[in-house]
Amino acid sequence: MLIIGNHVSPYARKVLIALDIKGVDYEVDPIVPFYGTDAFTKVSPLRRIPVLIDGDLILNDSTVIAEYIDERWPEPPLMPRAPEDRARARWMEEFADTRLGDLVIWKLFFAKLVAPRVFHREPDPAALAQVTDVALPAALDWIEPRAPEAGFLFDHLCTADIAYGCFFRNAALAGWTIDPARWSRSAGWVARVWAHPAFAATMPYEAAILGARSHERPAALRAAGAKVSEHSYGGNAPQPSIMLG
Amino acid sequence: MLIIGNHVSPYARKVLIALDIKGVDYEVDPIVPFYGTDAFTKVSPLRRIPVLIDGDLILNDSTVIAEYIDERWPEPPLMPRAPEDRARARWMEEFADTRLGDLVIWKLFFAKLVAPRVFHREPDPAALAQVTDVALPAALDWIEPRAPEAGFLFDHLCTADIAYGCFFRNAALAGWTIDPARWSRSAGWVARVWAHPAFAATMPYEAAILGARSHERPAALRAAGAKVSEHSYGGNAPQPSIMLG
């Protein structure tokens, strides 16, 4: 099984952690978002990561892939069992994928870390301040009453917990962390997600990815313990594309 | 149970048809997308429709809601059974919700029918031609080999079938139909979805919604057979918002 994507994409990371929890073996193709060959477009018509390729099965969209992983390898479960709980978990995940995707990934992480490196475009301080001082606090105000006081959203780490852990890791990498004095439940919850063994095990990949230039990344990831595919769907030039998924 | 949304939103329509197939009783609040009170923002933080409200359970996102409906009322099934089939169904649905959402809803239906009425903004003919002559044909080229030659995607009408039926209804309402000479499988498939009794039963609501001004819409929908809620989350003035969900 191949996963196209790398751990610094919160969408890909969600899927990779899900596979780790299930104990499923896989290789990664850590392509740079915005790069990608024509072969990549064939397997990802929206040019998004992650992509799962398992024989004839080609799947896009992190939510779709995570649901597949949980149904194909049911133990240990990722989703809760009761229909209402499953629905709440999915809606929490969707809020993260959509709202935090927009705020944390595009308007913060991308603007601050990716655009300057990949597109030589410097961030606009006023736009960044709007995200960090207004929009992210408003999102946290929505999250806070829904965050668990102890443990996770349900009785075990579920896909939605992982999603929030992933987005707030990207926020932290871009210098923004949840203020525990203002959002104590959210701050504690996300800290517990990060400390979960399956999540904690992915921390070394962050430095391997962010600290290496794209052509050095496979070697850096292998050194950090990842199984990296010999073949890559990555291209050599940036292209207008989207990384959300 | 209340569903906020109307049948001319493909996302709301997907959910309403799912409930009809399950035989679940509900009321609708046919608010105009882009309108919506502060109470609407509370139940839909992204200001999207549809919203499902069932006692304490408040769900957003048509995919999340449709999954809930299928798990809460398992018979007759909407999703296929095998994990791989379910994954393919979800990814097909996601492609429609994302790509056809962008092309058919925003760039065609919204630009041609909604923006002139709600925002007094006339469409740009070149932008419309780009959608109808380039982007939609490219999407159909992706859909065509995945469309079933007979019947539906799986052995019964599933959520993904319904999604494609919904988006291409909006395209048809905006004057664009699938050319059967060019995409015969897709054209036949979508025609079969429209002819399914659960889908065909929603056709009268299109004229009721599109033919009535917003304050006349509840009465027009009731006359067409819908159960319309007495209370509405709709507001009196358009607001910047998004209708996708």
Coordinates of N, CA, C and O in Angstrom, one line a residue, chain B residues 100-158:
Chain B
L100 N -17.9 19.2 -8.7 CA -19.2 19.6 -9.2 C -19.8 20.7 -8.4 O -20.4 21.6 -8.9
G101 N -19.5 20.7 -7.1 CA -19.9 21.8 -6.3 C -19.3 23.1 -6.8 O -20.0 24.1 -6.9
D102 N -18.0 23.1 -7.0 CA -17.3 24.3 -7.5 C -17.9 24.7 -8.9 O -18.2 25.9 -9.1
L103 N -17.9 23.7 -9.8 CA -18.3 24.1 -11.2 C -19.8 24.3 -11.4 O -20.2 25.4 -11.9
V104 N -20.6 23.3 -11.0 CA -22.0 23.4 -11.3 C -22.7 24.4 -10.3 O -23.5 25.2 -10.8
I105 N -22.3 24.4 -9.1 CA -23.1 25.3 -8.1 C -22.5 26.7 -8.2 O -23.3 27.7 -8.5
W106 N -21.2 26.9 -7.9 CA -20.7 28.2 -7.8 C -20.6 28.9 -9.2 O -21.1 30.0 -9.4
K107 N -19.9 28.2 -10.1 CA -19.5 28.9 -11.3 C -20.6 28.9 -12.4 O -20.6 29.6 -13.4
L108 N -21.6 28.0 -12.2 CA -22.7 27.9 -13.2 C -24.1 28.4 -12.6 O -24.6 29.4 -12.9
F109 N -24.6 27.5 -11.7 CA -25.9 27.8 -11.1 C -25.9 29.1 -10.4 O -26.8 30.0 -10.6
F110 N -25.0 29.3 -9.5 CA -24.9 30.5 -8.7 C -24.7 31.8 -9.6 O -25.4 32.7 -9.5
A111 N -23.7 31.6 -10.5 CA -23.4 32.8 -11.4 C -24.6 33.2 -12.3 O -24.8 34.3 -12.5
K112 N -25.3 32.1 -12.8 CA -26.3 32.4 -13.8 C -27.6 32.7 -13.2 O -28.4 33.5 -13.7
L113 N -28.0 32.0 -12.1 CA -29.3 32.1 -11.5 C -29.4 32.9 -10.2 O -30.4 33.6 -9.9
V114 N -28.4 32.6 -9.3 CA -28.6 33.1 -7.9 C -28.0 34.6 -7.8 O -28.7 35.5 -7.4
A115 N -26.8 34.8 -8.3 CA -26.2 36.1 -8.2 C -27.0 37.2 -8.8 O -27.1 38.3 -8.2
P116 N -27.5 37.0 -10.0 CA -28.3 38.1 -10.6 C -29.6 38.4 -9.7 O -29.9 39.6 -9.5
R117 N -30.2 37.4 -9.1 CA -31.4 37.7 -8.3 C -31.1 38.2 -6.9 O -31.7 39.1 -6.4
V118 N -30.1 37.6 -6.3 CA -29.8 37.9 -4.8 C -28.9 39.1 -4.7 O -29.0 39.9 -3.9
F119 N -27.9 39.1 -5.6 CA -26.9 40.2 -5.4 C -26.8 41.2 -6.6 O -25.9 42.0 -6.7
H120 N -27.8 41.0 -7.5 CA -27.9 41.9 -8.7 C -26.6 42.0 -9.4 O -26.1 43.1 -9.8
R121 N -25.9 40.8 -9.6 CA -24.6 40.8 -10.3 C -24.8 39.9 -11.5 O -25.2 38.7 -11.4
E122 N -24.6 40.4 -12.7 CA -24.8 39.7 -13.9 C -23.6 38.8 -14.2 O -22.5 39.1 -13.9
P123 N -23.9 37.6 -14.9 CA -22.8 36.7 -15.1 C -21.8 37.2 -16.2 O -22.2 38.0 -17.1
D124 N -20.6 36.7 -16.1 CA -19.6 37.0 -17.1 C -19.6 35.9 -18.2 O -19.3 34.7 -17.9
P125 N -20.0 36.2 -19.4 CA -20.1 35.2 -20.4 C -18.9 34.3 -20.7 O -18.9 33.1 -20.9
A126 N -17.7 35.0 -20.6 CA -16.4 34.2 -20.8 C -16.2 33.2 -19.7 O -15.8 32.1 -19.9
A127 N -16.5 33.6 -18.4 CA -16.4 32.7 -17.3 C -17.3 31.6 -17.4 O -17.0 30.4 -17.1
L128 N -18.6 31.9 -17.8 CA -19.6 30.8 -18.0 C -19.1 29.8 -19.1 O -19.2 28.6 -18.9
A129 N -18.6 30.3 -20.2 CA -18.1 29.5 -21.3 C -17.0 28.6 -20.9 O -16.9 27.4 -21.2
Q130 N -16.1 29.1 -20.0 CA -15.0 28.3 -19.5 C -15.5 27.1 -18.7 O -15.0 26.0 -18.8
V131 N -16.6 27.3 -18.0 CA -17.2 26.2 -17.2 C -17.9 25.2 -18.1 O -17.7 24.0 -18.1
T132 N -18.8 25.7 -19.0 CA -19.6 24.8 -19.8 C -18.8 24.1 -20.9 O -19.1 23.0 -21.3
D133 N -17.8 24.8 -21.4 CA -17.1 24.2 -22.6 C -15.8 23.6 -22.3 O -15.2 22.8 -23.1
V134 N -15.2 23.9 -21.1 CA -13.9 23.3 -20.8 C -13.9 22.5 -19.5 O -13.6 21.3 -19.4
A135 N -14.3 23.2 -18.4 CA -14.2 22.5 -17.1 C -15.2 21.4 -16.9 O -14.8 20.3 -16.4
L136 N -16.4 21.6 -17.2 CA -17.4 20.6 -17.0 C -17.1 19.4 -17.9 O -17.2 18.2 -17.5
P137 N -16.8 19.6 -19.2 CA -16.4 18.5 -20.0 C -15.2 17.7 -19.4 O -15.2 16.4 -19.5
A138 N -14.2 18.4 -18.9 CA -13.1 17.6 -18.2 C -13.6 16.8 -17.1 O -13.1 15.7 -16.9
A139 N -14.5 17.3 -16.3 CA -15.1 16.6 -15.1 C -15.8 15.4 -15.7 O -15.7 14.2 -15.1
L140 N -16.6 15.6 -16.7 CA -17.3 14.4 -17.3 C -16.4 13.4 -17.9 O -16.7 12.2 -17.8
D141 N -15.3 13.8 -18.4 CA -14.3 12.8 -18.9 C -13.8 11.9 -17.7 O -13.4 10.7 -17.9
W142 N -13.7 12.5 -16.5 CA -13.3 11.7 -15.4 C -14.4 10.8 -14.9 O -14.2 9.6 -14.5
I143 N -15.7 11.3 -14.9 CA -16.8 10.6 -14.5 C -17.2 9.4 -15.4 O -17.5 8.3 -14.9
E144 N -17.1 9.6 -16.7 CA -17.6 8.7 -17.7 C -17.2 7.2 -17.5 O -18.0 6.3 -17.5
P145 N -15.9 6.9 -17.4 CA -15.5 5.5 -17.2 C -16.0 4.9 -15.8 O -16.0 3.7 -15.7
R146 N -16.3 5.8 -14.9 CA -16.8 5.3 -13.6 C -18.3 5.2 -13.5 O -18.8 4.7 -12.6
A147 N -19.0 5.8 -14.5 CA -20.5 5.7 -14.5 C -20.9 4.3 -14.9 O -20.3 3.7 -15.8
P148 N -22.0 3.8 -14.3 CA -22.4 2.4 -14.6 C -23.1 2.4 -16.0 O -23.9 3.3 -16.3
E149 N -22.9 1.3 -16.7 CA -23.6 1.2 -18.0 C -25.1 0.9 -17.9 O -25.9 1.3 -18.7
A150 N -25.4 0.3 -16.8 CA -26.8 0.0 -16.5 C -27.0 0.1 -15.0 O -26.0 0.0 -14.2
G151 N -28.2 0.4 -14.5 CA -28.4 0.4 -13.1 C -27.6 1.6 -12.4 O -27.4 2.6 -13.1
F152 N -27.2 1.3 -11.2 CA -26.6 2.3 -10.4 C -25.1 1.9 -10.1 O -24.7 0.9 -10.6
L153 N -24.4 2.7 -9.4 CA -23.0 2.4 -9.1 C -22.8 1.1 -8.4 O -21.9 0.3 -8.7
F154 N -23.8 0.7 -7.5 CA -23.7 -0.6 -6.8 C -25.1 -1.2 -7.0 O -25.8 -0.8 -7.9
D155 N -25.5 -2.1 -6.2 CA -26.7 -2.9 -6.5 C -28.0 -2.2 -6.1 O -29.1 -2.7 -6.3
H156 N -27.9 -1.0 -5.5 CA -29.1 -0.2 -5.2 C -28.7 1.2 -5.3 O -27.5 1.6 -5.2
L157 N -29.7 2.1 -5.4 CA -29.4 3.6 -5.4 C -28.6 3.9 -4.1 O -29.1 3.7 -3.0
C158 N -27.4 4.5 -4.2 CA -26.6 4.9 -3.1 C -26.4 6.4 -3.0 O -26.8 7.1 -3.9

